[in-house]
Structures are given as structure tokens and as C-alpha cells.
Amino acid sequence: AQSVAQPEDQVNVAEGNPLTVKCTYSVSGNPYLFWYVQYPNRGLQFLLKYITGDNLVKGSYGFEAEFNKSQTSFHLKKPSALVSDSALYFCAVRDDTNAGKSTFGDGTTLTVKP
Amino acid sequence: KAGVTQTPRYLIKTRGQQVTLSCSPISGHRSVSWYQQTPGQGLQFLFEYFSETQRNKGNFPGRFSGRQFSNSRSEMNVSTLELGDSALYLCASSLGTVGNTIYFGEGSWLTVV
């Protein structure tokens, strides 16, 4: 079985400050982890993914995420937030026992204030 | 390279009617999956098709069905619509193996009145 938890419904940061959006997961097999962003009235856009290898993954728009196997976490980070980063962020997991199904977290709304 | 295309983008239906939504995947992608997004329930997995076969299915009633054609285009159908079916329906495509990224379309907004 797969599950994803995004413990914070809302994250507020000031522009220029670092941001973190948290994600923890549970899978039966080896995890494949993804982050997506959704702007109002749009579909989800892919940011980055972890498959294997380096635990620090770099993605689009300056975002990165750190895979921590012992803590079963995959937190999204950015060193310096922009107002334009304000959006809804989803973490998703897949495992190698079920290639076709992705399970998504409930989403975290990020608000970056000027 | 064209992205995932969903039609129609917006539609309004009456309770009890049925609806068909269409999805054209990215060229070369053989997997198409469907999700329902609502404010209260988040993103819920409906089903996934790979090479015309349903490979995965979520926990939705039988009123929700889908199919995939030989050109990988997919349709989903909801019969006997209920007010609670009002949602954004998202289609996503990928090459189909576990590490492949799934790419989403813009979605079809369904309102049931």
C-alpha cells in the first residue's frame, strides 16, 4: 500500500527567505517520489523527482528536495522564496510493486509575502 | 512537443445524465491515468490504462469507467451523475514504467446541477 502525508495545509514565508514544504511517505517496495505544483485553475506541473542515487534532487525554478530513507521523508526546499512561488504543492509516491498508480498528498498551500 | 490535451475544459451537466471526457496523451506515451480533484478530497486516483488495458483502479463506484484506444487516447465516462461528482478531472500520461514522470493536462471542470 502507498500513502503520502503533507502535514501542513499552509506554509507562509517572506520573500527572500528559505522555504520548506514537508512530505512523508509509506510504500511497500522501493519509493519513487515526485513533487508537483498547481496554480489556480490549472493542471499540475512537474517540479522534480527522486528515483535512485543522490539524495538531494534539483528541479525546476530553483527547487530541490532531499530524500531521507530512514525518516521516509522527501521535503521540498528553496533557498530564497519568490512571490511567484505562491501556489499549491503536491507530493506523490509510487513504488516498484505498482508502476501505474501514483498516490498524492492532500497538498500544501504556499504563500510568499513581499 | 504537444502536452496532454483534455476536452472539454468546462461542462455543466444535470444530475442523472452521463458524461464523457477525453484525453490525448503526449506522443509516445502509453500510460494514461485519471484523477478526480475536489477541495475536500484532494487528488483521488480513478484508474490507469496501459496499452489499452486497465492496469490499476481506484476506489470509485462502477459509474466511473474508462477506456484507452490503440492510439493511446483515453476517455472516461461517468454515468448517472450525482451532485458530488462535481470536480476537476485530471488526465496524466507517461511512458508507463515506475520511474517515469507523469505529465498532467489542464483538466476538465465538471459541474453537476
Short mmCIF file of C-alpha atoms in Angstrom, two decimals, chain A residues 1-2 27-30 32 34 93-103, chain B residues 31 35 45 47-48 54-58 96-100:
data_model
loop_
_atom_site.label_atom_id
_atom_site.label_comp_id
_atom_site.label_asym_id
_atom_site.label_seq_id
_atom_site.Cartn_x
_atom_site.Cartn_y
_atom_site.Cartn_z
CA ALA A 1 0.00 0.00 0.00
CA GLN A 2 1.04 3.56 -0.66
CA VAL A 27 5.28 2.27 0.43
CA SER A 28 5.63 -1.48 0.18
CA GLY A 29 8.53 -1.54 -2.26
CA ASN A 30 11.20 0.93 -3.28
CA TYR A 32 9.74 6.82 -6.35
CA PHE A 34 7.64 13.36 -7.06
CA VAL A 93 4.73 8.48 -4.36
CA ARG A 94 4.88 5.37 -6.48
CA ASP A 95 6.57 2.08 -5.74
CA ASP A 96 8.00 -0.67 -7.86
CA THR A 97 5.25 -3.10 -6.94
CA ASN A 98 2.75 -0.97 -8.86
CA ALA A 99 4.14 1.06 -11.73
CA GLY A 100 0.93 2.66 -12.82
CA LYS A 101 -0.50 4.15 -9.66
CA SER A 102 0.63 7.37 -8.02
CA THR A 103 -0.66 8.39 -4.62
CA SER B 31 0.06 5.07 -19.97
CA TYR B 35 -7.65 11.66 -11.18
CA PHE B 45 -6.86 8.14 -8.31
CA PHE B 47 -7.79 4.38 -12.94
CA GLU B 48 -4.83 3.86 -15.21
CA GLN B 54 -6.75 -1.17 -17.36
CA ARG B 55 -3.75 -1.76 -15.15
CA ASN B 56 -4.90 -0.06 -11.95
CA LYS B 57 -8.18 1.01 -10.47
CA GLY B 58 -9.02 3.26 -7.55
CA GLY B 96 4.48 3.73 -18.24
CA THR B 97 7.32 2.42 -16.10
CA VAL B 98 7.62 3.15 -12.41
CA GLY B 99 10.30 5.84 -12.62
CA ASN B 100 8.71 7.77 -15.47
#
